[in-house]
C-alpha cells in the first residue's frame, strides 16, 4: 500500500534536472575533401571552376569556403554547379552552404545529389594588380542515415544549441501548414494555404521553445525551415513529417531524408519495413492520435496497422489537440502498451491546421504543450530527452505549470522516464513537485489504476511524497494533475520498476 504526505518547497526544476544530464557543445567534423588554390589578377572579371567528385551514396553536400586578400580589395564570389546543372549562387553573402534533396541554404537549390564531377563556381569581380588570393574550401558529404547534425541542419559541425544548459523546454510536436493541409485567412479574408512563417510566428507568440513541422508525407517544408531558422533564432525548428497511411498516422522526427509512406503496398509491405527505414535513419517514430476513429472522413486517423511491433515505437501522441483527454484520447491506448511491458514515451501535439493569430484569438498551437527535460535546446538533445521519457504534457499550454517526479530506494534515484530495479519487499520512495498548480489535485497512477495524492494543492510550489512496497515484478508508476472539475491538466510519464 502506498502512503502520501505533503510539504511546501521551492525547487528549481532546472537545477533539479542537472542530476541526470550535462551540457554538450558543437563538435567539429573532419571534411571529406579540402580544395585549395590561388587566384591572381589574370582571372579578374572571369569565372573559375573548381572541380570535385561526389561519390555514390551521398545525400548532402556542404561547403565551408574562405579566402585571403580581403584587406587588399580582393573579392571572390561563390556558386555551385552539380554534375548536370546550376545549383546556386550566393556571391559574397555567404561563406558556407549546404544542399540536399529536400533542403538547401537560401541562394541554393534543393534537389537530387547525383554522383559525378561537381564544380565550385568562383566569380572574380575584383583582384587588384599584384594581389594573389588563396582560397580553401572544406567539403563535407552527408550519407544516408547519418545521425542528427551535419546531415540535417548543420554544415561542418553540429549546430550550436539555440540555448545552452539543461532545462525543461516547452514545445509543440505536431502541426501543418501550406506544405500539406494547413490553412489560414489571407489579407483579403479568404481561406488560403497557410505560409509556414505564420505557424512559426504563432508558436513564437505562444512562447514555445521548439516546434516540429510535420506535414503529411512530404519533406518540402524543410527547405523553408532552413530559411526561417536564422531569423527565428530563439526557437528550435525540428524537421518532422506525418507518415499518413490508410491504417494509421505516425510522426517521424530526426531526419530530413525521404521515408516511403506507402504502407501495405509493395513499396512498404509491413510495419517492420517502415520501422526498419526509421531506425536506419536514427529517427524517432511517434504513433499519432491512436484513439481517433477512422473512416472516409479521416482515413487511418486511428491506429490499426497490423502486426505493429511496439518495441520499435518510441513515442505515442497520448494527447492530441483535437481530442485532448476526451473520449477519443490516446491515453488509454498508451497505457495498454505500458501494461504490456513496453516503455514508450507519451507526448502531446496540437495537430494545428490554422496558424491565424491575433491577441484576442490565439491559434491552437501549443495546446497541448510537450515539456521536455534536455541537456540544451538543440534537436539532438530534445529528441534524446523525448526518447528517454523525460517528458510531461501540459494540456492547457500554460507556459509555467510544471511537475518533477522522482523515485529512490536509498541506492538509486531516477526521474520520470527512467527505470530502476527493485526486489520484492523494497520500499520505493516517490516525490512529486508541482509548480503553479494551486487549486488542482494530484494523483498517482500505478499500472493504469489512479488514486488521489491528498487534498487540493495550495501553494505555488508544493511536494507530495508517497511510498510503495513493491513485489519484485514489473510495474510502472506515474503522476498526473487534474483541475477542480476533474479535467486533466498535466500528464506525466512513468518511472518503470523492473523493466
Coordinates of C-alpha atoms in Angstrom, one line a residue, residues 40-460:
X40 CA 45.6 36.2 -59.4
X41 CA 44.9 39.4 -61.4
X42 CA 44.8 37.2 -64.6
X43 CA 41.4 35.8 -63.6
X44 CA 39.8 39.2 -62.8
X45 CA 36.3 39.6 -64.2
X46 CA 36.0 36.0 -65.1
X47 CA 34.7 32.7 -63.6
X48 CA 36.9 29.9 -62.3
X49 CA 35.5 26.3 -61.9
X50 CA 37.0 24.2 -59.1
X51 CA 36.1 20.5 -59.7
X52 CA 35.5 17.9 -57.1
X53 CA 34.0 14.4 -57.2
X54 CA 30.8 13.5 -55.3
X55 CA 30.8 9.7 -54.7
X56 CA 27.7 7.4 -54.8
X57 CA 25.7 7.2 -51.6
X58 CA 25.9 10.9 -50.7
X59 CA 22.7 12.6 -49.8
X60 CA 24.0 16.1 -48.8
X61 CA 26.9 18.3 -49.9
X62 CA 28.1 21.1 -47.6
X63 CA 30.9 23.6 -48.3
X64 CA 32.8 26.0 -46.0
X65 CA 34.7 28.5 -48.1
X66 CA 37.3 31.1 -47.1
X67 CA 39.9 33.2 -49.0
X68 CA 42.6 35.8 -48.3
X69 CA 43.1 39.2 -49.7
X70 CA 40.1 41.0 -48.3
X71 CA 42.3 43.8 -46.9
X72 CA 43.7 44.3 -50.4
X73 CA 40.3 44.6 -52.1
X74 CA 40.3 41.0 -53.4
X75 CA 36.8 39.6 -53.9
X76 CA 35.8 36.1 -54.7
X77 CA 32.1 35.2 -55.2
X78 CA 30.7 31.7 -54.7
X79 CA 28.4 29.4 -56.5
X80 CA 27.8 25.7 -57.3
X81 CA 27.3 23.5 -60.3
X82 CA 26.4 19.8 -59.8
X83 CA 27.2 17.1 -62.4
X84 CA 24.3 18.3 -64.6
X85 CA 23.0 21.8 -63.7
X86 CA 23.3 25.0 -61.8
X87 CA 22.7 24.7 -58.1
X88 CA 23.0 28.2 -56.7
X89 CA 24.9 31.5 -56.4
X90 CA 25.5 33.3 -53.1
X91 CA 28.1 35.7 -54.4
X92 CA 29.8 37.2 -51.4
X93 CA 26.9 37.0 -48.9
X94 CA 27.7 33.5 -47.6
X95 CA 30.8 31.6 -46.8
X96 CA 29.1 28.3 -46.1
X97 CA 26.2 26.4 -47.6
X98 CA 24.5 23.0 -47.8
X99 CA 22.4 21.3 -50.5
X100 CA 20.3 18.1 -50.3
X101 CA 17.3 16.6 -52.0
X102 CA 14.8 18.3 -49.6
X103 CA 16.5 21.5 -48.5
X104 CA 19.3 23.9 -49.2
X105 CA 20.8 27.1 -47.8
X106 CA 19.0 30.1 -49.2
X107 CA 20.7 31.1 -52.6
X108 CA 21.0 27.4 -53.4
X109 CA 18.6 24.8 -54.9
X110 CA 17.5 21.6 -53.3
X111 CA 17.5 18.5 -55.5
X112 CA 18.9 15.1 -56.0
X113 CA 22.6 14.6 -55.1
X114 CA 23.9 12.8 -58.2
X115 CA 27.4 11.3 -58.2
X116 CA 29.9 12.7 -60.5
X117 CA 32.1 15.7 -61.0
X118 CA 30.7 18.9 -59.4
X119 CA 32.3 22.4 -59.5
X120 CA 32.5 25.3 -57.1
X121 CA 31.9 28.3 -59.3
X122 CA 34.1 31.3 -58.3
X123 CA 33.5 34.7 -59.6
X124 CA 36.3 37.2 -59.5
X125 CA 34.9 40.8 -59.7
X126 CA 37.9 42.4 -58.1
X127 CA 41.5 41.4 -57.9
X128 CA 44.0 44.3 -58.0
X129 CA 47.3 44.2 -59.8
X130 CA 49.9 42.3 -57.9
X131 CA 47.4 40.7 -55.5
X132 CA 47.1 37.0 -55.0
X133 CA 44.2 35.4 -53.2
X134 CA 44.4 31.9 -51.7
X135 CA 41.2 30.0 -51.1
X136 CA 40.3 26.9 -49.1
X137 CA 37.0 25.1 -49.5
X138 CA 36.2 22.3 -47.0
X139 CA 33.7 19.9 -48.5
X140 CA 31.5 17.6 -46.3
X141 CA 29.4 14.7 -47.6
X142 CA 26.3 13.6 -45.7
X143 CA 25.3 10.0 -46.2
X144 CA 22.0 8.1 -45.8
X145 CA 21.3 7.5 -42.1
X146 CA 23.8 10.0 -40.7
X147 CA 22.9 11.0 -37.2
X148 CA 21.5 14.4 -36.3
X149 CA 24.0 17.2 -37.0
X150 CA 25.7 17.8 -40.3
X151 CA 23.2 15.6 -42.1
X152 CA 20.2 17.6 -41.1
X153 CA 20.7 21.3 -40.2
X154 CA 24.4 21.7 -39.9
X155 CA 27.3 22.1 -42.3
X156 CA 30.8 21.4 -40.9
X157 CA 29.8 21.0 -37.3
X158 CA 26.9 20.0 -35.1
X159 CA 24.9 23.3 -34.8
X160 CA 25.3 25.3 -31.6
X161 CA 22.3 24.9 -29.4
X162 CA 19.7 27.6 -29.6
X163 CA 20.1 27.9 -25.9
X164 CA 22.8 26.3 -23.7
X165 CA 22.4 24.5 -20.5
X166 CA 20.0 21.9 -19.1
X167 CA 16.4 22.9 -18.6
X168 CA 12.7 22.0 -19.2
X169 CA 11.9 23.2 -22.7
X170 CA 8.3 23.7 -24.0
X171 CA 7.2 22.8 -27.5
X172 CA 4.6 21.5 -29.9
X173 CA 5.4 18.3 -31.9
X174 CA 2.5 18.2 -34.4
X175 CA 1.4 21.0 -36.8
X176 CA 0.6 21.6 -40.5
X177 CA 0.9 24.5 -43.0
X178 CA 0.7 25.1 -46.7
X179 CA 3.0 22.2 -47.5
X180 CA 0.1 19.9 -46.6
X181 CA -3.4 20.9 -45.5
X182 CA -2.8 23.8 -43.2
X183 CA -4.9 26.9 -44.0
X184 CA -5.5 30.4 -42.6
X185 CA -7.2 33.7 -43.5
X186 CA -5.5 35.8 -46.2
X187 CA -5.2 39.6 -46.1
X188 CA -8.3 39.8 -48.2
X189 CA -10.2 37.5 -45.8
X190 CA -10.0 34.3 -47.9
X191 CA -9.2 30.8 -46.7
X192 CA -5.8 30.0 -48.3
X193 CA -2.9 27.6 -47.8
X194 CA -1.1 28.9 -44.7
X195 CA 2.5 30.0 -45.2
X196 CA 4.9 28.2 -42.9
X197 CA 6.2 31.5 -41.4
X198 CA 2.7 32.1 -39.9
X199 CA 3.0 28.9 -38.0
X200 CA 6.4 29.9 -36.7
X201 CA 5.1 33.3 -35.7
X202 CA 2.2 31.9 -33.8
X203 CA 4.5 29.5 -32.0
X204 CA 6.8 32.3 -31.0
X205 CA 3.7 34.3 -29.7
X206 CA 2.9 31.3 -27.6
X207 CA 6.3 31.4 -26.0
X208 CA 7.4 28.0 -27.2
X209 CA 11.0 26.9 -27.2
X210 CA 10.7 24.4 -30.0
X211 CA 8.3 23.2 -32.7
X212 CA 8.2 20.3 -35.2
X213 CA 6.7 20.9 -38.6
X214 CA 5.0 17.6 -39.5
X215 CA 3.3 18.0 -42.9
X216 CA 1.7 14.9 -44.4
X217 CA 4.2 12.6 -46.1
X218 CA 6.1 15.5 -47.8
X219 CA 9.5 16.9 -46.9
X220 CA 9.2 20.1 -48.9
X221 CA 8.8 22.2 -45.8
X222 CA 12.4 21.5 -44.7
X223 CA 13.8 24.0 -47.3
X224 CA 11.6 26.8 -45.9
X225 CA 12.5 25.8 -42.4
X226 CA 16.2 26.3 -43.2
X227 CA 15.4 29.8 -44.5
X228 CA 13.4 30.7 -41.4
X229 CA 15.7 29.3 -38.7
X230 CA 18.3 32.1 -38.7
X231 CA 15.6 34.7 -38.2
X232 CA 13.6 32.8 -35.5
X233 CA 16.8 32.1 -33.6
X234 CA 15.3 31.9 -30.2
X235 CA 13.2 28.9 -31.1
X236 CA 14.3 25.5 -32.3
X237 CA 12.7 24.3 -35.5
X238 CA 12.8 20.5 -35.7
X239 CA 12.2 18.8 -39.1
X240 CA 9.5 16.1 -39.0
X241 CA 6.8 14.7 -41.1
X242 CA 3.5 12.8 -40.6
X243 CA 3.6 9.4 -42.2
X244 CA -0.1 9.2 -43.3
X245 CA -1.3 5.7 -44.2
X246 CA -4.7 4.0 -44.7
X247 CA -4.2 2.3 -41.3
X248 CA -2.6 4.9 -39.1
X249 CA -0.7 8.1 -38.9
X250 CA 2.8 8.5 -37.3
X251 CA 5.2 11.3 -36.9
X252 CA 8.9 10.9 -37.7
X253 CA 11.4 13.2 -36.0
X254 CA 15.2 13.4 -36.5
X255 CA 15.8 13.1 -40.3
X256 CA 15.3 15.2 -43.4
X257 CA 15.6 12.2 -45.7
X258 CA 12.7 10.7 -47.6
X259 CA 10.8 7.9 -45.9
X260 CA 8.3 6.0 -48.1
X261 CA 4.8 6.2 -46.6
X262 CA 3.0 3.7 -48.8
X263 CA 2.4 1.1 -46.1
X264 CA 0.8 -2.2 -47.1
X265 CA 1.9 -1.6 -50.7
X266 CA 4.8 -3.4 -52.5
X267 CA 7.0 -0.4 -51.5
X268 CA 6.4 -0.8 -47.8
X269 CA 4.7 -4.1 -47.2
X270 CA 4.7 -4.2 -43.4
X271 CA 5.2 -2.2 -40.3
X272 CA 8.5 -3.9 -39.9
X273 CA 9.6 -2.4 -43.2
X274 CA 8.6 1.1 -42.0
X275 CA 10.3 0.7 -38.7
X276 CA 13.5 -0.5 -40.4
X277 CA 13.6 2.6 -42.5
X278 CA 13.1 4.9 -39.5
X279 CA 15.7 3.0 -37.5
X280 CA 18.2 3.2 -40.4
X281 CA 17.9 6.9 -40.2
X282 CA 18.3 7.1 -36.4
X283 CA 14.9 8.8 -36.2
X284 CA 12.0 8.7 -33.7
X285 CA 8.7 7.1 -34.6
X286 CA 5.5 8.5 -32.9
X287 CA 2.1 7.0 -33.3
X288 CA -0.4 9.9 -33.7
X289 CA -3.9 10.3 -32.2
X290 CA -4.4 6.5 -31.8
X291 CA -7.8 6.9 -30.1
X292 CA -9.4 8.7 -33.0
X293 CA -12.0 7.0 -35.2
X294 CA -11.0 6.0 -38.7
X295 CA -13.1 6.0 -41.9
X296 CA -14.0 8.0 -45.0
X297 CA -13.8 11.4 -43.2
X298 CA -10.4 10.7 -41.7
X299 CA -8.8 7.6 -43.2
X300 CA -6.3 6.0 -40.9
X301 CA -6.7 8.5 -38.1
X302 CA -7.0 5.7 -35.6
X303 CA -4.1 3.2 -35.3
X304 CA -4.9 -0.2 -36.9
X305 CA -1.6 -1.2 -38.5
X306 CA -1.4 -5.0 -38.5
X307 CA 1.5 -6.7 -36.7
X308 CA 2.7 -3.5 -35.0
X309 CA 5.8 -4.3 -33.0
X310 CA 5.5 -1.8 -30.2
X311 CA 9.1 -2.4 -29.1
X312 CA 10.0 -0.4 -32.1
X313 CA 7.7 2.5 -31.4
X314 CA 9.5 5.3 -29.5
X315 CA 6.6 7.7 -28.8
X316 CA 2.8 7.8 -28.6
X317 CA 0.9 11.0 -29.0
X318 CA -1.3 10.4 -26.0
X319 CA -2.8 13.9 -26.1
X320 CA -3.8 15.4 -29.4
X321 CA -5.2 18.9 -29.7
X322 CA -8.4 17.6 -31.4
X323 CA -9.3 15.2 -28.6
X324 CA -7.3 16.2 -25.5
X325 CA -8.5 13.9 -22.6
X326 CA -12.0 13.3 -24.0
X327 CA -13.5 10.1 -25.4
X328 CA -11.0 9.9 -28.3
X329 CA -8.0 10.4 -26.1
X330 CA -4.9 8.4 -26.8
X331 CA -4.1 7.9 -23.2
X332 CA -5.9 4.5 -22.8
X333 CA -4.1 3.2 -25.9
X334 CA -0.7 4.4 -24.4
X335 CA -1.4 2.9 -21.0
X336 CA -2.3 -0.5 -22.6
X337 CA 1.1 -0.5 -24.2
X338 CA 2.7 0.2 -20.8
X339 CA 0.8 -2.6 -19.2
X340 CA 2.1 -4.9 -21.9
X341 CA 5.6 -4.1 -20.8
X342 CA 6.6 -1.5 -23.5
X343 CA 8.5 1.6 -22.4
X344 CA 7.0 4.3 -24.8
X345 CA 7.1 8.0 -24.1
X346 CA 3.8 9.9 -24.0
X347 CA 3.8 13.3 -25.7
X348 CA 1.2 15.8 -26.9
X349 CA 0.7 17.7 -30.2
X350 CA -1.7 20.3 -31.2
X351 CA -2.2 18.9 -34.7
X352 CA -2.7 22.5 -35.7
X353 CA -4.0 23.3 -39.2
X354 CA -4.7 27.0 -38.8
X355 CA -1.9 29.4 -37.7
X356 CA -4.0 32.5 -37.7
X357 CA -3.1 34.5 -34.6
X358 CA -4.2 37.7 -33.0
X359 CA -4.0 38.9 -29.4
X360 CA -7.7 38.1 -28.7
X361 CA -7.9 34.8 -30.5
X362 CA -4.8 32.6 -30.2
X363 CA -4.2 29.8 -32.6
X364 CA -4.3 26.3 -31.2
X365 CA -0.5 25.9 -31.5
X366 CA 0.9 24.8 -28.1
X367 CA -2.4 23.2 -27.0
X368 CA -1.2 20.9 -25.6
X369 CA 2.4 21.7 -24.9
X370 CA 5.0 18.9 -24.6
X371 CA 7.6 19.8 -21.9
X372 CA 11.0 18.0 -22.3
X373 CA 14.0 18.0 -20.0
X374 CA 17.0 18.3 -22.2
X375 CA 20.7 19.0 -21.9
X376 CA 20.3 22.1 -24.1
X377 CA 17.9 23.5 -26.7
X378 CA 19.1 21.5 -29.8
X379 CA 17.5 19.0 -32.0
X380 CA 19.7 16.2 -30.8
X381 CA 19.2 17.0 -27.1
X382 CA 15.4 17.5 -27.3
X383 CA 14.9 14.2 -29.2
X384 CA 17.2 12.4 -26.7
X385 CA 15.1 13.7 -23.8
X386 CA 11.9 12.5 -25.6
X387 CA 13.4 9.1 -26.2
X388 CA 14.4 8.9 -22.5
X389 CA 10.8 9.8 -21.4
X390 CA 11.9 12.9 -19.5
X391 CA 8.6 14.5 -20.6
X392 CA 5.3 15.7 -19.3
X393 CA 2.4 17.2 -21.2
X394 CA 0.8 20.5 -20.2
X395 CA -2.7 20.2 -21.7
X396 CA -3.6 23.8 -21.4
X397 CA -0.2 25.2 -22.6
X398 CA 0.1 27.3 -19.5
X399 CA 3.7 28.4 -20.1
X400 CA 4.6 28.0 -16.4
X401 CA 2.8 24.9 -14.9
X402 CA 5.4 22.2 -14.2
X403 CA 6.0 18.9 -12.4
X404 CA 9.0 16.9 -11.4
X405 CA 8.8 13.3 -10.4
X406 CA 11.5 11.0 -8.8
X407 CA 11.8 7.6 -7.2
X408 CA 14.5 6.4 -4.9
X409 CA 15.2 3.4 -2.7
X410 CA 18.4 4.5 -0.9
X411 CA 20.8 3.2 -3.5
X412 CA 19.1 4.5 -6.7
X413 CA 17.4 7.8 -7.7
X414 CA 15.7 8.2 -11.0
X415 CA 13.3 10.6 -12.7
X416 CA 10.2 10.1 -14.9
X417 CA 11.1 8.0 -17.9
X418 CA 13.8 6.1 -16.2
X419 CA 13.8 2.6 -14.8
X420 CA 15.0 1.1 -11.6
X421 CA 15.4 -2.4 -10.2
X422 CA 13.5 -3.1 -7.0
X423 CA 13.5 -6.5 -5.3
X424 CA 10.4 -7.9 -3.6
X425 CA 9.9 -6.1 -0.3
X426 CA 11.8 -3.0 -1.3
X427 CA 10.2 0.3 -0.2
X428 CA 10.4 2.8 -3.1
X429 CA 10.0 6.5 -2.1
X430 CA 8.4 8.7 -4.7
X431 CA 8.3 12.5 -4.7
X432 CA 6.2 14.8 -6.9
X433 CA 6.9 18.5 -7.0
X434 CA 4.2 20.7 -8.6
X435 CA 4.6 24.4 -9.6
X436 CA 1.9 26.9 -10.4
X437 CA -0.9 24.4 -10.0
X438 CA -2.7 25.8 -6.9
X439 CA -6.3 24.5 -6.6
X440 CA -5.6 21.4 -8.6
X441 CA -5.4 17.8 -7.4
X442 CA -2.5 15.3 -7.9
X443 CA -2.9 11.6 -8.5
X444 CA -0.7 8.5 -8.5
X445 CA -1.2 6.1 -11.4
X446 CA 0.2 2.6 -10.9
X447 CA -0.3 0.1 -13.8
X448 CA -3.2 2.3 -15.0
X449 CA -5.0 2.5 -11.7
X450 CA -5.3 6.1 -10.3
X451 CA -5.7 7.2 -6.7
X452 CA -5.5 10.7 -5.2
X453 CA -2.5 12.1 -3.6
X454 CA -4.1 14.1 -0.8
X455 CA -6.2 17.2 -0.9
X456 CA -6.1 20.2 -3.3
X457 CA -2.7 21.8 -4.0
X458 CA -2.5 25.1 -2.1
X459 CA 0.9 26.7 -2.7
X460 CA 2.7 28.0 -5.8

